[in-house]
Amino acid sequence: MPIRRAKPVDSLYAELRDYDLVVTPDAPLASAINRRLDRPHFGTFATTPRRLAAGRRERAEDRLAFLEAVERTDRDWKAVAHAVGNVLQCWEHRGRLDAVLDYDAYVDDATRDVVEVMRSLRTTSKRLTEYAVDGGRSVAVVGADQLTALERSVLPETCDRVDPFTDEAFDHPPFHVFESATDIVGALLDAVTAENAEHVAVVLDRGSRYSSLVESAFEAAGVPFYGGPGFADDPHHRAFVRLLRLGFRGAETTVGDAAPVLTRLGVDAPLADRERRLDAVDRPELEWLRRFRAGIEERTFAEGLDAYATEAGVELPRFDEELRRLGLADEPVTSEAVDRLAYYLQTYEVPVDRENEGVLLADAKSSAYVDRPVVFHLGMDEAWTHSAPKRPWVDTEAQFDRYVGRFQRLLQSGDRQYYLVRDAAGGEPVTPCLYFSELLDDEYERFSDLESVAHRRRPRSAGTGFDRSPLDVESQSVDTVSQSALNGYLNSPRDYLFGRLLDQPDRERFVEGNLFHDFAEFAVSHPDLVSEAPTEDLVDAMLAETEGFVAPADATLRRRTYRIGLELIAKYLAENEPASDDFLTATSGWGTNFFAEHFDEPVDSPLTERWFEDEALGVKGKIDLVRSPTALLDYKSGSKKRASQVVGGAAVDPPADAPNFQAALYLTYYRTVRPDERLEFTFFHFLEPMDDVIAGDADIDDALTTVTYHPVAFDEYVGSREAYERLLDGYTDCRETFDDLGYAAYEDVVTPLSFPETTDKGELRASAFAERFTAAVDARTSPDVDAEKGADQAIRCLLYTSL
């Protein structure tokens, strides 16, 4: 069905002005009609059934019922909240308080208790049950199908029903498609100012990122707004709950975990310490937080709130009041009680006093009409779709029709509507709100399939945003890149640039990795000292250095890991003593070495920590170990990768999902040092055999991954004996076929052929090379072998070799 055109409020009022009472399904529409009232009128003119029964100030009955139930019973708070929701919802759809008791599957002790508690409460639903409109008044009902059974119960037997829609279709405005949520908010800021704020409404999903983006953007631009952050969104309220949770997180709590609380307290926690344990960072500005955590169970909630407010320099009387309403103020702080408090704040909207001035922020799921001249609809994606109540007392089809009706009216709110949407997010199409499929005849999968206008990112106008001050700094050109920088740049240029601008915290894996590298460097320079030193002493030194990252409970496991890592590195170096070479000069010592300081001995081997930088190639890096004149080695504490994975990670056309150019970049440089020689680059994953070490059957070779550089073109390599020998070490049919063929015939077959420049197995199999190669091999081998299958296996083997 098409979108039905909603009647303008002025024409709707003209149709309703002679009635004594007008009932509408939502308060904003009633208020809009009342603002058009142009004659004296005694009492209420337009209102909702709930306001009619309960008066102008309607209270949130779900929260009221919850507070009464937890005060009168000892039931679990979640069970009470669940029961309150079921009771009220069933009451809404069936018209009776105890209707939920008709459904055995939803009846338990908590539900019975809630029903009894609510019998004595003057909730809005109870007032609706008792109220009836005076039959002597003329009554009009706008959108009667939008009312629930309980709301319809207040209507007199005789009343006129007024359709809020005309028989015409609404020709909706085009969707304005932007590249990101940030661009949408930027466009909104270009249109909204403090001067026109009173004429603008913004409809969005309150739980989406649009909400926080719009609120922060309006605050920064000085644009007043209301309908935004609630009680639980207050920064100090959130920080206090976080503070309470920190008290029960244990010794593994990091400075980063505490950072939001520290920010509210005016403490700037050093970025380098963010991943260190809070208890292990010796900084005076963290002392108050440590004391609070240590004594948290000795405080009541009120005492904890008072301590936080004093330290933060704020007053939080509203939070204190809410703690007393919940009966928590004088209760000792426990982990379970903190969980209950957090659950309450997440579940119920605590009323807050706010100035109703400026831009109106309306929630897409709770609003059906917005009375502002200009209305911006943001997002309009599947997050705007309601989750239909899956309860037996709900008529799902009728409820869905109510949602669609509300959505149609919301789309037409205002004299001018602007639909600001994204077409894709995270590389995937953004799905429009489900209700569009009921209202639009067009076939679509995304917003751009509908009538739309695309907007590309453009520079923002000057005058807003962050303050700028010129810096007397000369720009520097980048002449060389490291393998890690190249990996990061190819994966995400934006993240690479941010990484150059922003400092990063010290991380456990980096600190540990540096310690293992320092040990390997020191062991090459001083093998005798290493062999004589007790391993446990070295492990103790490493644990002391990483104490800030390691929880006490993990120390035993970490000790075992460090011991095995040190022993495997020492064993490898003892069995594979590096060979020096005349062309190498000592370049160690350009950085610090933990074990050199520990032993008070220098590291000066020309074979370790070899820094290189080649502007002609544009590359730089640090070679962990020159194992021999033609073999390089790099220590890795992570999981082992196969040689094919290493080479595949260095692919450039197309690039790998997680690129890693280390082996390729280092070999590219080293072949300029050792031209026309076969070179090897080996990754030593020294923790890979840890399980085997524990089992007593470790083999260091299982921790090595070697990539070989051949100083020949691949076509030349394909015809070499080495390539031929590789085929003889392959699959059964491949081995039998080429053993039958012989090297001389193999060389004759491949010499005139050119191997395709592809890494796709399907393309290679379909190539002219594969066709000619298979035919030639088949013609020169005996019928006793499966030459076609053997040739196919050979093609795959050569392809993997080329990767």
Coordinates of N, CA, C and O in Angstrom, one line a residue, residues 32-132:
A32 N -0.6 19.8 19.6 CA -0.6 20.5 18.4 C -2.0 21.0 18.1 O -2.3 22.2 17.6
I33 N -3.0 20.1 18.3 CA -4.4 20.5 18.1 C -4.8 21.6 19.1 O -5.5 22.6 18.7
N34 N -4.4 21.5 20.3 CA -4.8 22.5 21.3 C -4.2 23.8 21.0 O -4.8 24.9 21.3
R35 N -3.0 23.9 20.4 CA -2.4 25.1 20.0 C -3.2 25.9 18.9 O -3.0 27.1 18.8
R36 N -4.1 25.1 18.2 CA -4.9 25.8 17.2 C -6.2 26.2 17.7 O -7.0 26.8 17.0
L37 N -6.5 26.0 19.0 CA -7.8 26.3 19.6 C -8.1 27.8 19.5 O -7.3 28.6 20.0
D38 N -9.1 28.2 18.8 CA -9.4 29.6 18.5 C -10.7 30.1 19.1 O -11.3 31.1 18.7
R39 N -11.2 29.4 20.1 CA -12.4 29.8 20.8 C -12.4 29.4 22.3 O -11.6 28.6 22.7
P40 N -13.1 30.1 23.1 CA -13.1 29.8 24.5 C -13.6 28.3 24.7 O -14.5 27.9 24.1
H41 N -12.9 27.6 25.6 CA -13.3 26.2 25.9 C -13.0 25.9 27.3 O -11.9 26.1 27.9
F42 N -14.0 25.3 28.0 CA -13.9 25.0 29.4 C -13.4 23.6 29.5 O -14.0 22.6 29.0
G43 N -12.3 23.4 30.3 CA -11.8 22.0 30.5 C -10.9 21.6 29.3 O -10.4 22.4 28.5
T44 N -10.6 20.3 29.3 CA -9.7 19.7 28.3 C -10.4 19.7 26.9 O -11.6 19.3 26.8
F45 N -9.6 20.0 25.9 CA -10.2 19.9 24.5 C -9.6 18.6 23.9 O -10.3 17.7 23.7
A46 N -8.3 18.6 23.5 CA -7.7 17.5 22.9 C -6.7 16.9 23.9 O -5.9 17.6 24.5
T47 N -6.7 15.5 24.0 CA -5.8 14.9 25.0 C -5.8 13.4 24.6 O -6.5 12.9 23.8
T48 N -4.9 12.7 25.3 CA -4.8 11.2 25.1 C -5.7 10.5 26.2 O -6.0 11.1 27.2
P49 N -6.0 9.3 26.0 CA -6.8 8.6 27.1 C -6.1 8.6 28.4 O -6.7 8.7 29.5
R50 N -4.8 8.4 28.4 CA -4.0 8.3 29.7 C -4.0 9.7 30.4 O -4.2 9.7 31.6
R51 N -3.8 10.8 29.7 CA -3.9 12.1 30.3 C -5.3 12.4 30.7 O -5.5 13.1 31.7
L52 N -6.3 11.9 30.0 CA -7.6 12.2 30.4 C -8.0 11.5 31.7 O -8.6 12.1 32.6
A53 N -7.4 10.3 31.9 CA -7.7 9.6 33.2 C -6.8 10.0 34.3 O -7.2 10.1 35.5
A54 N -5.5 10.3 34.0 CA -4.5 10.6 35.1 C -4.2 12.0 35.3 O -3.5 12.4 36.2
G55 N -4.7 12.9 34.4 CA -4.3 14.3 34.6 C -3.1 14.6 33.7 O -2.6 13.8 33.0
R56 N -2.8 15.9 33.7 CA -1.8 16.4 32.8 C -0.4 15.7 33.0 O 0.3 15.3 32.0
R57 N 0.0 15.6 34.2 CA 1.3 15.0 34.5 C 1.2 13.5 34.8 O 0.9 13.0 35.8
E58 N 1.4 12.8 33.7 CA 1.3 11.4 33.7 C 2.7 10.8 34.2 O 3.7 11.1 33.7
R59 N 2.6 9.9 35.2 CA 3.8 9.3 35.8 C 4.2 8.0 35.1 O 3.3 7.3 34.6
A60 N 5.4 7.6 35.0 CA 5.9 6.4 34.4 C 5.5 5.2 35.3 O 6.1 5.0 36.4
E61 N 4.4 4.5 35.0 CA 3.9 3.5 36.0 C 4.7 2.3 36.1 O 4.7 1.6 37.1
D62 N 5.5 2.0 35.0 CA 6.4 0.8 35.2 C 7.4 1.0 36.2 O 7.7 0.1 37.1
R63 N 8.0 2.2 36.3 CA 9.0 2.5 37.3 C 8.4 2.6 38.7 O 8.9 2.1 39.7
L64 N 7.2 3.2 38.8 CA 6.5 3.3 40.0 C 6.2 1.9 40.6 O 6.4 1.6 41.8
A65 N 5.7 1.0 39.7 CA 5.3 -0.3 40.2 C 6.5 -1.1 40.6 O 6.5 -1.8 41.6
F66 N 7.6 -0.9 39.9 CA 8.9 -1.6 40.2 C 9.4 -1.2 41.6 O 9.7 -2.0 42.5
L67 N 9.4 0.2 41.8 CA 9.9 0.7 43.1 C 9.0 0.2 44.3 O 9.5 -0.2 45.4
E68 N 7.7 0.1 44.1 CA 6.8 -0.4 45.2 C 7.0 -1.9 45.4 O 7.1 -2.3 46.5
A69 N 7.2 -2.6 44.3 CA 7.3 -4.1 44.4 C 8.6 -4.5 45.1 O 8.7 -5.4 45.9
V70 N 9.7 -3.8 44.8 CA 11.0 -4.1 45.4 C 11.0 -3.7 46.9 O 11.8 -4.3 47.7
E71 N 10.2 -2.7 47.2 CA 10.2 -2.2 48.6 C 9.3 -3.2 49.4 O 9.6 -3.5 50.6
R72 N 8.2 -3.7 48.9 CA 7.3 -4.5 49.6 C 7.6 -6.0 49.6 O 7.1 -6.8 50.4
T73 N 8.4 -6.5 48.7 CA 8.8 -7.9 48.5 C 10.3 -8.0 48.6 O 11.0 -7.1 48.5
D74 N 10.7 -9.3 48.7 CA 12.1 -9.6 48.7 C 12.5 -10.3 47.4 O 13.5 -11.1 47.4
R75 N 11.8 -10.1 46.3 CA 12.0 -10.7 45.1 C 13.2 -10.2 44.4 O 13.6 -9.0 44.6
D76 N 13.8 -11.0 43.5 CA 15.0 -10.5 42.7 C 14.5 -9.4 41.8 O 13.4 -9.4 41.2
W77 N 15.4 -8.4 41.7 CA 14.9 -7.2 40.9 C 14.6 -7.5 39.4 O 13.7 -6.9 38.9
K78 N 15.4 -8.3 38.8 CA 15.1 -8.7 37.4 C 13.8 -9.4 37.3 O 13.1 -9.2 36.3
A79 N 13.5 -10.3 38.2 CA 12.3 -11.0 38.2 C 11.1 -10.0 38.4 O 10.1 -10.2 37.7
V80 N 11.3 -9.1 39.3 CA 10.2 -8.1 39.5 C 10.0 -7.2 38.2 O 8.9 -7.0 37.8
A81 N 11.1 -6.8 37.6 CA 11.0 -5.9 36.4 C 10.3 -6.7 35.3 O 9.5 -6.2 34.5
H82 N 10.7 -8.0 35.1 CA 10.1 -8.8 34.1 C 8.6 -9.0 34.3 O 7.8 -8.9 33.4
A83 N 8.2 -9.2 35.6 CA 6.8 -9.4 35.9 C 6.0 -8.1 35.7 O 4.9 -8.1 35.2
V84 N 6.6 -7.0 36.1 CA 5.9 -5.7 35.9 C 5.7 -5.4 34.5 O 4.6 -5.0 34.1
G85 N 6.7 -5.7 33.6 CA 6.5 -5.5 32.2 C 5.4 -6.4 31.6 O 4.5 -5.9 30.9
N86 N 5.3 -7.6 32.1 CA 4.2 -8.5 31.6 C 2.8 -8.1 32.1 O 1.9 -8.1 31.3
V87 N 2.8 -7.7 33.4 CA 1.5 -7.3 33.9 C 0.9 -6.1 33.2 O -0.2 -6.0 32.8
L88 N 1.8 -5.1 33.0 CA 1.3 -3.8 32.4 C 1.0 -4.0 30.9 O 0.0 -3.5 30.4
Q89 N 1.8 -4.9 30.2 CA 1.5 -5.1 28.8 C 0.2 -5.9 28.6 O -0.6 -5.5 27.7
C90 N 0.0 -6.9 29.4 CA -1.2 -7.7 29.3 C -2.4 -6.8 29.7 O -3.5 -6.9 29.1
W91 N -2.3 -6.0 30.7 CA -3.3 -5.0 31.1 C -3.7 -4.1 30.0 O -4.9 -3.8 29.7
E92 N -2.7 -3.6 29.2 CA -2.9 -2.7 28.1 C -3.7 -3.4 27.0 O -4.5 -2.8 26.4
H93 N -3.4 -4.6 26.7 CA -4.0 -5.3 25.6 C -5.3 -6.1 25.9 O -6.1 -6.3 25.1
R94 N -5.5 -6.4 27.2 CA -6.7 -7.1 27.6 C -7.6 -6.3 28.5 O -8.8 -6.7 28.6
G95 N -7.2 -5.2 29.0 CA -8.1 -4.3 29.8 C -8.3 -4.6 31.2 O -9.0 -3.9 31.9
R96 N -7.6 -5.7 31.8 CA -7.7 -6.0 33.2 C -6.4 -6.2 33.8 O -5.4 -6.7 33.2
L97 N -6.3 -5.7 35.1 CA -5.0 -5.9 35.8 C -4.6 -7.3 35.9 O -3.4 -7.6 35.7
D98 N -5.5 -8.2 36.3 CA -5.1 -9.6 36.6 C -5.2 -10.5 35.3 O -5.2 -11.7 35.5
A99 N -5.3 -9.9 34.2 CA -5.5 -10.7 33.0 C -4.3 -11.6 32.7 O -4.4 -12.7 32.2
V100 N -3.1 -11.2 33.2 CA -1.9 -12.0 33.0 C -2.0 -13.4 33.7 O -1.4 -14.4 33.3
L101 N -2.8 -13.4 34.7 CA -3.0 -14.7 35.5 C -3.7 -15.8 34.7 O -3.8 -16.9 35.1
D102 N -4.3 -15.4 33.5 CA -5.0 -16.3 32.7 C -4.0 -17.1 31.9 O -4.4 -18.1 31.2
Y103 N -2.7 -16.7 31.9 CA -1.7 -17.4 31.0 C -0.7 -18.1 32.0 O 0.2 -17.5 32.5
D104 N -0.9 -19.4 32.1 CA -0.2 -20.2 33.1 C 1.3 -20.1 32.9 O 2.1 -20.1 33.9
A105 N 1.8 -20.0 31.6 CA 3.2 -20.0 31.3 C 3.9 -18.8 31.8 O 5.1 -18.7 32.0
Y106 N 3.1 -17.7 32.1 CA 3.7 -16.4 32.6 C 3.4 -16.1 34.0 O 3.5 -15.0 34.5
V107 N 2.9 -17.1 34.7 CA 2.5 -16.9 36.1 C 3.5 -17.6 37.0 O 3.8 -18.8 36.9
D108 N 4.1 -16.8 37.9 CA 5.0 -17.3 39.0 C 4.8 -16.5 40.2 O 3.9 -15.6 40.3
D109 N 5.5 -16.8 41.3 CA 5.3 -16.1 42.5 C 5.6 -14.6 42.4 O 4.9 -13.7 43.0
A110 N 6.6 -14.2 41.6 CA 6.9 -12.8 41.4 C 5.8 -12.1 40.7 O 5.4 -10.9 41.1
T111 N 5.1 -12.7 39.7 CA 4.0 -12.1 39.0 C 2.8 -11.9 39.9 O 2.2 -10.9 39.9
R112 N 2.5 -12.9 40.7 CA 1.4 -12.8 41.7 C 1.7 -11.7 42.7 O 0.7 -10.9 43.0
D113 N 2.9 -11.6 43.2 CA 3.2 -10.5 44.1 C 3.0 -9.1 43.4 O 2.5 -8.2 44.0
V114 N 3.5 -9.0 42.2 CA 3.4 -7.7 41.5 C 1.9 -7.4 41.3 O 1.5 -6.2 41.4
V115 N 1.1 -8.3 40.9 CA -0.3 -8.1 40.7 C -0.9 -7.5 42.0 O -1.7 -6.5 42.0
E116 N -0.6 -8.2 43.1 CA -1.2 -7.7 44.4 C -0.7 -6.3 44.8 O -1.4 -5.5 45.3
V117 N 0.6 -6.1 44.5 CA 1.1 -4.7 44.8 C 0.4 -3.7 44.0 O 0.1 -2.6 44.5
M118 N 0.2 -4.0 42.7 CA -0.4 -3.0 41.8 C -1.9 -2.7 42.1 O -2.4 -1.7 41.6
R119 N -2.5 -3.6 42.8 CA -3.9 -3.4 43.1 C -4.1 -2.2 43.9 O -5.1 -1.5 43.8
S120 N -3.2 -1.8 44.7 CA -3.3 -0.7 45.6 C -2.6 0.6 45.1 O -2.7 1.6 45.8
L121 N -2.0 0.5 43.9 CA -1.3 1.7 43.4 C -2.2 2.4 42.5 O -3.0 1.9 41.7
R122 N -2.1 3.7 42.5 CA -2.9 4.6 41.7 C -2.2 4.8 40.4 O -1.7 6.0 40.1
T123 N -2.0 3.8 39.6 CA -1.2 3.9 38.4 C -2.2 4.5 37.3 O -3.4 4.5 37.4
T124 N -1.6 4.9 36.2 CA -2.3 5.4 35.1 C -3.3 4.3 34.5 O -4.4 4.6 34.2
S125 N -2.8 3.1 34.5 CA -3.6 2.0 33.9 C -4.8 1.8 34.8 O -5.9 1.5 34.3
K126 N -4.6 1.9 36.1 CA -5.8 1.7 37.0 C -6.8 2.8 36.9 O -8.0 2.6 36.9
R127 N -6.3 4.1 36.7 CA -7.2 5.2 36.5 C -8.0 5.0 35.2 O -9.1 5.3 35.1
L128 N -7.3 4.5 34.2 CA -7.9 4.2 32.9 C -9.0 3.2 33.1 O -10.1 3.3 32.5
T129 N -8.8 2.1 33.9 CA -9.8 1.1 34.1 C -11.0 1.6 34.8 O -12.1 1.2 34.5
E130 N -10.8 2.6 35.7 CA -12.0 3.2 36.4 C -12.6 4.3 35.7 O -13.8 4.7 36.1
Y131 N -12.0 4.9 34.7 CA -12.5 6.2 34.2 C -13.5 5.9 33.0 O -13.3 4.9 32.3
A132 N -14.4 6.8 32.9 CA -15.3 6.7 31.7 C -15.7 8.2 31.3 O -15.9 9.0 32.2

